[in-house]
Coordinates of C-alpha atoms in Angstrom, one line a residue:
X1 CA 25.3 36.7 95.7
X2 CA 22.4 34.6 95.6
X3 CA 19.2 35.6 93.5
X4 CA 16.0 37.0 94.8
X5 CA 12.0 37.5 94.1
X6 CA 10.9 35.3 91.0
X7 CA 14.6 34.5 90.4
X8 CA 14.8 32.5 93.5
X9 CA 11.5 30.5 92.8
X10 CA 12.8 29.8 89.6
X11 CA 15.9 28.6 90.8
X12 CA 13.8 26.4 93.2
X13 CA 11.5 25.3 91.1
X14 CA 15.1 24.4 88.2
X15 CA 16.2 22.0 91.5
X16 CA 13.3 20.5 92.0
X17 CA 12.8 19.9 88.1
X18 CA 16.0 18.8 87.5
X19 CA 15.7 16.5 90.9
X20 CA 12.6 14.9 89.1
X21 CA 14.3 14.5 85.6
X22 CA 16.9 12.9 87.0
X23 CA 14.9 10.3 88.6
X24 CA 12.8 10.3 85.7
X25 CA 16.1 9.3 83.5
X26 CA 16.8 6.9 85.7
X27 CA 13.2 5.0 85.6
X28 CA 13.4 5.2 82.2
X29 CA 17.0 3.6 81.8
X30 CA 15.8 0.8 84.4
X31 CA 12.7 -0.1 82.7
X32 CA 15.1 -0.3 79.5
X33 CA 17.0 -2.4 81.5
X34 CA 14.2 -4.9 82.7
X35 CA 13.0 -4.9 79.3
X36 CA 17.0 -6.1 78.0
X37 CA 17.4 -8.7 80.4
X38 CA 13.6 -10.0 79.4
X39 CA 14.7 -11.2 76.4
X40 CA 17.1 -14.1 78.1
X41 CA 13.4 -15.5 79.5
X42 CA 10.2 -16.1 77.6
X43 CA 10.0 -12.9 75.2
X44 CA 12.7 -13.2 72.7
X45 CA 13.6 -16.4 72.3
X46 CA 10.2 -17.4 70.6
X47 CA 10.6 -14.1 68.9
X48 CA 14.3 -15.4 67.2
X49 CA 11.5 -17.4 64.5
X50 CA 11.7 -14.0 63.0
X51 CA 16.1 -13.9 63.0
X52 CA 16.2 -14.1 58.6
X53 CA 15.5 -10.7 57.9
X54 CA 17.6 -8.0 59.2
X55 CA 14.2 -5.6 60.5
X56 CA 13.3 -8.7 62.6
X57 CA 10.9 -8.3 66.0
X58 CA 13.4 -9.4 68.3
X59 CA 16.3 -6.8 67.0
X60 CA 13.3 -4.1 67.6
X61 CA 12.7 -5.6 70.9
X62 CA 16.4 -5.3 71.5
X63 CA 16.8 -1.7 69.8
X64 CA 13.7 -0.7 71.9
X65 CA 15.5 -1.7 74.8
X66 CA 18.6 -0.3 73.8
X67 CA 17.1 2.8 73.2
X68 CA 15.4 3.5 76.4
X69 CA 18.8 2.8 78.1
X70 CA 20.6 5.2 76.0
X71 CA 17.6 8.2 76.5
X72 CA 17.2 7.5 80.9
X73 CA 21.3 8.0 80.5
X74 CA 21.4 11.1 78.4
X75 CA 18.4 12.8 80.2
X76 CA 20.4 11.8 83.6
X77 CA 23.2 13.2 82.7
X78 CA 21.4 16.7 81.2
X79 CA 19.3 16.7 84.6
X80 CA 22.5 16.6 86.6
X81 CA 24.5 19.3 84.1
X82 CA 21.1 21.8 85.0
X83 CA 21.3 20.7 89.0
X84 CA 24.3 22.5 89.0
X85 CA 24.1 25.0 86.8
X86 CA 21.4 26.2 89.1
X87 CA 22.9 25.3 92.7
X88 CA 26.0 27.2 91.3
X89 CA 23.9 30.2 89.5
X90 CA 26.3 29.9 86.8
X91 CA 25.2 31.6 83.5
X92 CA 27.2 29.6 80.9
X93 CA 25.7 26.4 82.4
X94 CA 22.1 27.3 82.7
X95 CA 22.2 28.5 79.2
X96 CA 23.9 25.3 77.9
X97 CA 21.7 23.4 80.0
X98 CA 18.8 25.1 78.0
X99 CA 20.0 24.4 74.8
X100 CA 20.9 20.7 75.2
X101 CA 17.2 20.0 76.8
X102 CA 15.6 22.3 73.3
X103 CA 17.9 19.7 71.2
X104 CA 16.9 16.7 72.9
X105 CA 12.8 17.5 73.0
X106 CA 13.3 18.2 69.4
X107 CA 15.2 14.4 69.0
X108 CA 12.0 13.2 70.9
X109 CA 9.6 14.9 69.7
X110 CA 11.1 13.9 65.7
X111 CA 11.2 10.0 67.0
X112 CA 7.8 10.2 68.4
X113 CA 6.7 11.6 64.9
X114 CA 8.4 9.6 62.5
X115 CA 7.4 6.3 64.5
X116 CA 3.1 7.3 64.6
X117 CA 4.2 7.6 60.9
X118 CA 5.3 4.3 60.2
X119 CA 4.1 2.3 63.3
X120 CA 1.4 0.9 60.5
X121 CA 4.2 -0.1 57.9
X122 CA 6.4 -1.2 60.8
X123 CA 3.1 -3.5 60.9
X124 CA 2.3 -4.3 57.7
X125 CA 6.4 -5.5 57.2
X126 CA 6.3 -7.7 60.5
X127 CA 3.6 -9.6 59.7
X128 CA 3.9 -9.8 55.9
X129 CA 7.3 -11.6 57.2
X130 CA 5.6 -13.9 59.3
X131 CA 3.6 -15.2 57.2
X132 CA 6.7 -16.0 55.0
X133 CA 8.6 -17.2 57.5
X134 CA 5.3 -19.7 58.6
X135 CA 4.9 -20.9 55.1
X136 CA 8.0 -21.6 54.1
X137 CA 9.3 -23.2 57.4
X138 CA 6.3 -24.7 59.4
X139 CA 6.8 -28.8 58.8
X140 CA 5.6 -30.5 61.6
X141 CA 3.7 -30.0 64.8
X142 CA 6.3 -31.1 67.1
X143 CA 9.3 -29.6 68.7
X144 CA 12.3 -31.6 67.2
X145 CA 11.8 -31.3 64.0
X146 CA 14.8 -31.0 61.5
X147 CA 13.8 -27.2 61.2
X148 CA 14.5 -25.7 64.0
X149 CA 12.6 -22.4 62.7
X150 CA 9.4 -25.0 62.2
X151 CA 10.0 -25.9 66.5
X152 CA 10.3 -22.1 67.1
X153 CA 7.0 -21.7 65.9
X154 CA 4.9 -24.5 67.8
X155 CA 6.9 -23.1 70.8
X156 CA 5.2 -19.7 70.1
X157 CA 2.0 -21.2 70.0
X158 CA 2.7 -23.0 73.3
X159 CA 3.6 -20.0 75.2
X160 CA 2.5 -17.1 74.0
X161 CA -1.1 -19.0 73.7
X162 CA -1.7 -18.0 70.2
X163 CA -1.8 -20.1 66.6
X164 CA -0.7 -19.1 63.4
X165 CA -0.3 -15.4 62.4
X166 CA -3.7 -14.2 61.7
X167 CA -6.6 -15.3 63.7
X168 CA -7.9 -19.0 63.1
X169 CA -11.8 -19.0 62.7
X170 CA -11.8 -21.8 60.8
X171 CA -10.4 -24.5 58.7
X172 CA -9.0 -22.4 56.1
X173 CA -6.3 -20.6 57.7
X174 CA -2.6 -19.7 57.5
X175 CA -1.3 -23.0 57.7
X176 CA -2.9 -24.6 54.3
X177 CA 0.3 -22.8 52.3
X178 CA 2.8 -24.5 54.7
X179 CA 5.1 -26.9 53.7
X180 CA 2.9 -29.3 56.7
X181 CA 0.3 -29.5 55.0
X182 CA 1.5 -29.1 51.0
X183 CA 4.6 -31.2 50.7
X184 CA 6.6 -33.2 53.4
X185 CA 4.1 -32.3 56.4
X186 CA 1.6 -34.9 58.0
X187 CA -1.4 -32.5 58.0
X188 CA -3.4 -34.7 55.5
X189 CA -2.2 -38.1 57.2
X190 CA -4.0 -37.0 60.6
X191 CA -6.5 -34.8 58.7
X192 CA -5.3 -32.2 61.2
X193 CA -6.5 -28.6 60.0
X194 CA -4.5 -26.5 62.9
X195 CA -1.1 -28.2 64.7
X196 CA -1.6 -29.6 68.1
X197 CA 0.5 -26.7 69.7
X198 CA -2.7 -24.4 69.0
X199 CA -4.7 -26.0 71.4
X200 CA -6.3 -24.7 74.4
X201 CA -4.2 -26.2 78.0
X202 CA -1.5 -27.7 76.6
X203 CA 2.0 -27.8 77.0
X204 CA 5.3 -28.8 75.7
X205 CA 5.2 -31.9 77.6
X206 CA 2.1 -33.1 77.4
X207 CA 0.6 -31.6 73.9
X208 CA 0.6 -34.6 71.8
X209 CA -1.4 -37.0 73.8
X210 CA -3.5 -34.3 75.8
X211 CA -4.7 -32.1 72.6
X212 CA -8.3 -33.0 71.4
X213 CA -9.4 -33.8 67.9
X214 CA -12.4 -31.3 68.6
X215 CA -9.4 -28.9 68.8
X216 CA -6.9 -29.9 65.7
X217 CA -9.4 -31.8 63.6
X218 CA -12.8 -29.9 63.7
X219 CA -11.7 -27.0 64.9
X220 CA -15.3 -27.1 67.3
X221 CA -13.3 -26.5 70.6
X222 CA -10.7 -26.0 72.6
X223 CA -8.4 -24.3 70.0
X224 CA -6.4 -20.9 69.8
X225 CA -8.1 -18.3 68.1
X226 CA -5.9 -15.0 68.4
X227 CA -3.3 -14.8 65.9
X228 CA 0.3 -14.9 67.0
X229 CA 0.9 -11.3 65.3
X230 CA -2.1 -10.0 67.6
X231 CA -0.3 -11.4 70.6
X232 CA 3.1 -9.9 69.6
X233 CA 1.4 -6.8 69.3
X234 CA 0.2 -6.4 72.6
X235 CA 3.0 -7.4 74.5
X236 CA 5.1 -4.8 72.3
X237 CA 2.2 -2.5 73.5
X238 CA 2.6 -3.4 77.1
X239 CA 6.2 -2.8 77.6
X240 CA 5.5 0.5 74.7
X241 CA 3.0 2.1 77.3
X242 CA 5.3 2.2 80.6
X243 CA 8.0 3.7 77.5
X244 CA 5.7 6.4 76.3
X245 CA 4.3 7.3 79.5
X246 CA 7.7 8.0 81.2
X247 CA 8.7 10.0 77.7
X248 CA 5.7 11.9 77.6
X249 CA 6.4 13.3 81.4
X250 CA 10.0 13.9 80.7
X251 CA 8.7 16.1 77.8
X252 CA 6.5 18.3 79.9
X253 CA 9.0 18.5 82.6
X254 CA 11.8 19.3 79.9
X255 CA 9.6 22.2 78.6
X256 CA 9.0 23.4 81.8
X257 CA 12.5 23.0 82.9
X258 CA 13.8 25.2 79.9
X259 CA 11.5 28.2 81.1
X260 CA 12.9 28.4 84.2
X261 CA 16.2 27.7 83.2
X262 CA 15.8 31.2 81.0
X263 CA 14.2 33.3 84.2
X264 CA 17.1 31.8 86.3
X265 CA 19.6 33.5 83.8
X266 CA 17.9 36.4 83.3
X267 CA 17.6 37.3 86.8
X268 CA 21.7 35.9 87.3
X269 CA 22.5 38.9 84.5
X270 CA 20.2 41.6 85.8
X271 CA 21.7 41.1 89.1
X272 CA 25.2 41.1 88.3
X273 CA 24.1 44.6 86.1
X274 CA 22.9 45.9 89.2
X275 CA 26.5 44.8 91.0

């Protein structure tokens, strides 16, 4: 016997939810998806500079990815477990179904928590690494060098149109600890402050004939001023706002699904009382 009054508005209102949830799950594994298959074009593979250490960007690019796959799946398949709970009005279900969306707003809310925590250590650690990884690898300005870490780099600078880590403003930047312009580099030789990579409508076939001394020498013109951490950053951000945003809506929809998921029930066993 079907439910009736606020019973059947909350059974409704559970479809329509659950409807929205599921599409929902499924954005979210998609844009997971996009993000995956991203790294096979111009994200990641300048990124791999950062492959020594085992918190490196491009595994939390990957693990980002990874993760928004595994959440569009789980809240998918939860959606669809509710749909049918509430096209069936069976009790067990709907009461399941209840308690596996209070667990996973609980995982989500947790994860959302502990990563504002530590987003500004998650910082700190990235770009304290590299910093390292520019000083101790950067040896030339060119692209087949004998490190391929060192070609990585001026690759980053080439594409992602950014220069060292932190921001260059002037001569005395990140690049006066690396091994180009303290040991086996040709920094001095060319009196070259910044590499040629870092300036301004350039590429990687025409860089070393087209890039101005104003630019690499004197530093007056035509050279890249955001740091390459800055530029990480934001394109972390950009894929990190289309993440949260879909999250945030599941949330409220999750919350809101639970309620009526409780009046459904409630009006399933005062019904079958009355039977």
């Amino acid at each position: 016997m079907s439910v009736e009054g606020c019973g059947r508005c909350g059974k409704v209102f559970l479809i329509l939810i659950n409807i929205l949830f599921f599409l929902l799950g499924i954005t979210l594994m998609v844009a997971g998806i996009v993000l995956k298959l991203n790294q096979s074009n111009d994200v990641l593979p300048a990124l791999s500079i950062l492959q020594e250490n085992a918190t490196t960007l491009e595994q939390i690019m990957s693990n980002i990815s990874l993760l928004a796959i595994a959440i569009g799946v789980l809240v998918a398949c939860v959606s669809g477990f509710g749909l049918f709970g509430a096209l069936c009005e069976v009790r067990c279900i709907l009461i399941t179904y209840a308690v596996f969306v209070i667990i996973l707003l609980a995982m989500e809310i947790a994860a959302v928590a502990l990563g504002f925590m530590m987003r500004n250590k998650i910082n700190e650690t990235v770009k304290e690494e590299m910093l390292t990884l520019l000083e101790e690898n950067y040896v030339d300005d060119s692209l087949n060098s004998s490190n391929p870490i060192s070609n990585k780099w001026n690759l980053l600078f080439l594409n992602f149109n950014c220069c060292a880590v932190n921001p260059v403003t002037g001569v005395n930047n990140d690049f006066d600890e690396t091994a180009w312009c303290t040991t086996e580099g040709e920094c001095h030789d060319v009196n070259a402050q910044i590499p040629k990579t870092c300036c301004v409508g350039v590429n990687a076939s025409n860089f070393e004939d087209k890039a101005q001394p104003s630019c690499f020498v004197y530093l007056t013109s035509g050279f890249k001023t955001t740091g390459c951490f800055d530029r990480i950053k934001e394109l972390i951000q950009a894929y990190s706002v289309v993440v949260i945003g879909i999250s945030l809506a599941i949330m409220i929809i999750e919350i809101v699904a639970i309620v009526f998921a409780i009046i459904l029930f409630r009006q399933i066993h005062l019904q079958n009382k009355i039977i």
